[in-house]
PDB file of C-alpha atoms in Angstrom:
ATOM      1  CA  UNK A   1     -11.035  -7.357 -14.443  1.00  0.00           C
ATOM      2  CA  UNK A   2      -8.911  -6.897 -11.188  1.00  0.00           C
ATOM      3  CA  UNK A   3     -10.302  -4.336  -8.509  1.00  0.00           C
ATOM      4  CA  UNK A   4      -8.576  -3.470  -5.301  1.00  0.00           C
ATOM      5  CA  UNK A   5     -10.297  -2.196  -2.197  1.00  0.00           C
ATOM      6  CA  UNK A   6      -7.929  -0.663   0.450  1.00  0.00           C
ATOM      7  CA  UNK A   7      -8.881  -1.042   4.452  1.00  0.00           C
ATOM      8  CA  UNK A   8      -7.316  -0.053   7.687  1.00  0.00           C
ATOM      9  CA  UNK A   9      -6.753   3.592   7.715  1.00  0.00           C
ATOM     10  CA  UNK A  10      -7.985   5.967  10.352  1.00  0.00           C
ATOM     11  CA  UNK A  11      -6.695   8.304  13.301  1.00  0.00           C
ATOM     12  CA  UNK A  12      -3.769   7.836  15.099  1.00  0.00           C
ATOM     13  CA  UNK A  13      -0.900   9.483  17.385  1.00  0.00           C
ATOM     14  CA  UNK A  14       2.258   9.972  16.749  1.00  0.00           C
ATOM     15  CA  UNK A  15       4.392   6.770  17.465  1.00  0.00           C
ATOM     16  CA  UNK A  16       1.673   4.788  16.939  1.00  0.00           C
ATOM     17  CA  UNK A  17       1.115   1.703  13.911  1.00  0.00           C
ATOM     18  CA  UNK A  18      -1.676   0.970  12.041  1.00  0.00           C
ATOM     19  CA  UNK A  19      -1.887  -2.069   9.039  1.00  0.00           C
ATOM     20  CA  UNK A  20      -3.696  -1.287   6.215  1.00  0.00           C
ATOM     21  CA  UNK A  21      -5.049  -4.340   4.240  1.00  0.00           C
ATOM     22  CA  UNK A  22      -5.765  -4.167   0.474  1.00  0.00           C
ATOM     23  CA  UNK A  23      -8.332  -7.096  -1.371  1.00  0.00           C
ATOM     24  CA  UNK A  24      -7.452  -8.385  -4.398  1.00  0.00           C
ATOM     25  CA  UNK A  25     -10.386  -9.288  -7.080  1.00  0.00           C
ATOM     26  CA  UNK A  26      -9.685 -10.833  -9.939  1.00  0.00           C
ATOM     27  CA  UNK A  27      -7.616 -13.930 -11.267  1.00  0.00           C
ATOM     28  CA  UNK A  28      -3.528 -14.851 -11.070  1.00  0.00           C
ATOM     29  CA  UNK A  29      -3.248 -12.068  -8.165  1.00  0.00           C
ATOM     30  CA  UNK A  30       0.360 -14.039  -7.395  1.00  0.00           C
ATOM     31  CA  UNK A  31       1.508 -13.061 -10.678  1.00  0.00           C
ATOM     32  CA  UNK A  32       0.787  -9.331 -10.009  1.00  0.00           C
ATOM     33  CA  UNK A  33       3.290  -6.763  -9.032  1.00  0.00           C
ATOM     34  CA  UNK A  34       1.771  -5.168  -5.616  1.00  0.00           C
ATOM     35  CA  UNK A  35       2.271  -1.995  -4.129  1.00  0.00           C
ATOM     36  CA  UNK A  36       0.809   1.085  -1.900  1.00  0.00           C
ATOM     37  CA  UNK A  37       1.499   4.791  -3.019  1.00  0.00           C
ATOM     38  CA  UNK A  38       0.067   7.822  -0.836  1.00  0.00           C
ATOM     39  CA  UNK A  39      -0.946  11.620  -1.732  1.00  0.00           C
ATOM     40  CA  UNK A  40      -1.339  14.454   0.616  1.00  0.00           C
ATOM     41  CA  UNK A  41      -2.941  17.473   0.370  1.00  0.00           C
ATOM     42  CA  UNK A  42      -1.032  19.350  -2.264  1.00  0.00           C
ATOM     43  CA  UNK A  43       1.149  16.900  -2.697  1.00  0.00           C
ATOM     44  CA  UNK A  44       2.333  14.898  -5.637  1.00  0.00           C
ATOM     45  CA  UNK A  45       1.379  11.266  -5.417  1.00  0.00           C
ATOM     46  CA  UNK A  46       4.236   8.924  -4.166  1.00  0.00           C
ATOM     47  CA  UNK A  47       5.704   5.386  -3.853  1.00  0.00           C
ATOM     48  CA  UNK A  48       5.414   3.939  -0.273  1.00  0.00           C
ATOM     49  CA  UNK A  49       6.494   0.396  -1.042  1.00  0.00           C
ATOM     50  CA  UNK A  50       6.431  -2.448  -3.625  1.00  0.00           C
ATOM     51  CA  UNK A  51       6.406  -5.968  -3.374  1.00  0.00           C
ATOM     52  CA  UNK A  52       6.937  -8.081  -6.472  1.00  0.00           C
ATOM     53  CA  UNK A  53       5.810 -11.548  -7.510  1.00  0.00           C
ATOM     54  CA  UNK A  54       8.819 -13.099  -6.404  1.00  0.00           C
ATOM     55  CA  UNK A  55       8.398 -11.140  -2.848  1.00  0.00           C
ATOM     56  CA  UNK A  56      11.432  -8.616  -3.189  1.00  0.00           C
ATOM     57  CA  UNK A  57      10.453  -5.497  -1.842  1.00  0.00           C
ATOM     58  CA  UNK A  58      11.143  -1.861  -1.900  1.00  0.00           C
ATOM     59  CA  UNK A  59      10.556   0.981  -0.164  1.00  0.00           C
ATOM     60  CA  UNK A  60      10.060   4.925  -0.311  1.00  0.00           C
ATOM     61  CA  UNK A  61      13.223   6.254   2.010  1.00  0.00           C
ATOM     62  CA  UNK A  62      11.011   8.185   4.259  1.00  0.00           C
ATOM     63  CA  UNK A  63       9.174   4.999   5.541  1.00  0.00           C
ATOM     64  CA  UNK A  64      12.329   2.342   5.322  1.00  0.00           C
ATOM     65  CA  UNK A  65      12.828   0.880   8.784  1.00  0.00           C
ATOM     66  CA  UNK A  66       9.035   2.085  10.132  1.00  0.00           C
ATOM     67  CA  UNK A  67       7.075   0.310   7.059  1.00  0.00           C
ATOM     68  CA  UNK A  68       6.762  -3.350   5.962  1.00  0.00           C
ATOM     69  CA  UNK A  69       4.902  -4.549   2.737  1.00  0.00           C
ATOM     70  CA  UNK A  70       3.508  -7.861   2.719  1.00  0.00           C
ATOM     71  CA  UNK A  71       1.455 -10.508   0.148  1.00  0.00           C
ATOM     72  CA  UNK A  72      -0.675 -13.509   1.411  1.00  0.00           C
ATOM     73  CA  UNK A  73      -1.538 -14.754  -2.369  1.00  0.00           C
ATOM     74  CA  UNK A  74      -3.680 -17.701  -0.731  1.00  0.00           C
ATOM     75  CA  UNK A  75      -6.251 -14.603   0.999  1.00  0.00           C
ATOM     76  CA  UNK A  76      -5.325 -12.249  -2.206  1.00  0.00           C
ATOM     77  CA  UNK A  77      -4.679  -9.176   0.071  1.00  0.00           C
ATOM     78  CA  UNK A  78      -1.693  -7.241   0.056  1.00  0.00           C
ATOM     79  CA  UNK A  79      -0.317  -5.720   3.690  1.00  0.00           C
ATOM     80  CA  UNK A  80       0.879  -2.083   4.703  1.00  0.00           C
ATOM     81  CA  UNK A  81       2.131  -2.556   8.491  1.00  0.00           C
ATOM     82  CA  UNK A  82       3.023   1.053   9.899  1.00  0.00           C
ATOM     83  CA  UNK A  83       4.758   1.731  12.896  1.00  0.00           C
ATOM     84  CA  UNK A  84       6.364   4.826  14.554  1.00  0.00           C
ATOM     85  CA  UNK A  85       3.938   6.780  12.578  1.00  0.00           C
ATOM     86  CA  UNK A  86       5.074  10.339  12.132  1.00  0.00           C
ATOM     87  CA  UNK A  87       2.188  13.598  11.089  1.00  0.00           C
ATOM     88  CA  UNK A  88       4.247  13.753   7.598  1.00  0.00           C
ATOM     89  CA  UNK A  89       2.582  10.535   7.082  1.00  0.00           C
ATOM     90  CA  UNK A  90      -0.989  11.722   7.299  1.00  0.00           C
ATOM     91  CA  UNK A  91      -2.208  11.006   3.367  1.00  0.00           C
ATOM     92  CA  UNK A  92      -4.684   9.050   1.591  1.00  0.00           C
ATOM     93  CA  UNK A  93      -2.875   5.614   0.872  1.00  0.00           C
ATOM     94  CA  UNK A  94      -3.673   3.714  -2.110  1.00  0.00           C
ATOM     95  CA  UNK A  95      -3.169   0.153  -3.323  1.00  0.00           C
ATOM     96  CA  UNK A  96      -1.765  -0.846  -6.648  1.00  0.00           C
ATOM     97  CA  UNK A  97      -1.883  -3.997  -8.585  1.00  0.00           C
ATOM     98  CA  UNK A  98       0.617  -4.251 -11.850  1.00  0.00           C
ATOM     99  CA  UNK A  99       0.939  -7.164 -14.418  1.00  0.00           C
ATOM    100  CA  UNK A 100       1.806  -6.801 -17.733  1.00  0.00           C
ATOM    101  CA  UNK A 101      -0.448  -4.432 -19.628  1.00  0.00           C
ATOM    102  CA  UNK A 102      -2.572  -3.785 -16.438  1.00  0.00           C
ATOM    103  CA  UNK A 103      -1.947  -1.121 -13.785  1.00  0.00           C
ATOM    104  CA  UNK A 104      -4.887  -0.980 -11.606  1.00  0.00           C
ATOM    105  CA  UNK A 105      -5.854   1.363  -8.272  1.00  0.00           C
ATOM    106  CA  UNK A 106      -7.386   1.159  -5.550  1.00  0.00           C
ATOM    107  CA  UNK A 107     -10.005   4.155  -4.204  1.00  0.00           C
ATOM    108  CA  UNK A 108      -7.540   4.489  -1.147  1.00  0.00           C
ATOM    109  CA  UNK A 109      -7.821   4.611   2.636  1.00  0.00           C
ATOM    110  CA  UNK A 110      -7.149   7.839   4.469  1.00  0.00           C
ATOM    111  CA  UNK A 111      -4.434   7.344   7.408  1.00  0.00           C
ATOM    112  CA  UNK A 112      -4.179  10.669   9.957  1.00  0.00           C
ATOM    113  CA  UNK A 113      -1.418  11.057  12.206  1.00  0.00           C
ATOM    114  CA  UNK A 114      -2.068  13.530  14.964  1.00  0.00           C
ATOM    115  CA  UNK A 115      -2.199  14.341  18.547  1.00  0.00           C
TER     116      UNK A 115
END
């Protein structure tokens, strides 16, 4: 029913921003709780931010201040903008869609921070 399709990762330095885009297929995606987790190597997956229906947000401390989630529900897409990118951000970032019974993923987009 909904599938979610994550774009916008790729190399960067340190300092620098990136926005990662994620598509939306399916119906009612204003109704849907949005939000983009991450996972690096060895590491447990994580919240980034949310952004619910209603458009409050929250975010992960680690990104608060450098990260901003974002919904356009007339394109369906949900919005990661990332700036002052750090290497502890350097993970695969994935896109999550949540409404009721149905918690759906995203086959995520790999961001690298480096030099």
């Amino acid at each position: 029913q909904v599938q979610l399709v994550e774009s916008g990762g790729g190399l960067v330095q340190p300092g620098g921003s990136l926005r990662l885009a994620c598509e939306f297929s399916g119906s009612s995606f204003s109704t849907y709780a949005m939000g983009w987790y991450r996972q690096a190597p060895g590491k447990q997956r994580d919240l980034v931010a949310t952004i619910t229906r209603g458009g409050n947000r929250n975010y992960a401390d680690s990104v608060k201040g450098r990260f901003t989630i974002s919904r356009d529900n007339a394109k369906n897409t949900v919005y990661l903008q990332m700036d002052s990118l750090k290497p502890e951000d350097t993970a695969v970032y994935y896109c999550n869609a949540k409404f009721l019974r149905v918690d759906a993923w995203g086959r995520g987009t790999l961001v690298t921070v480096s030099s």
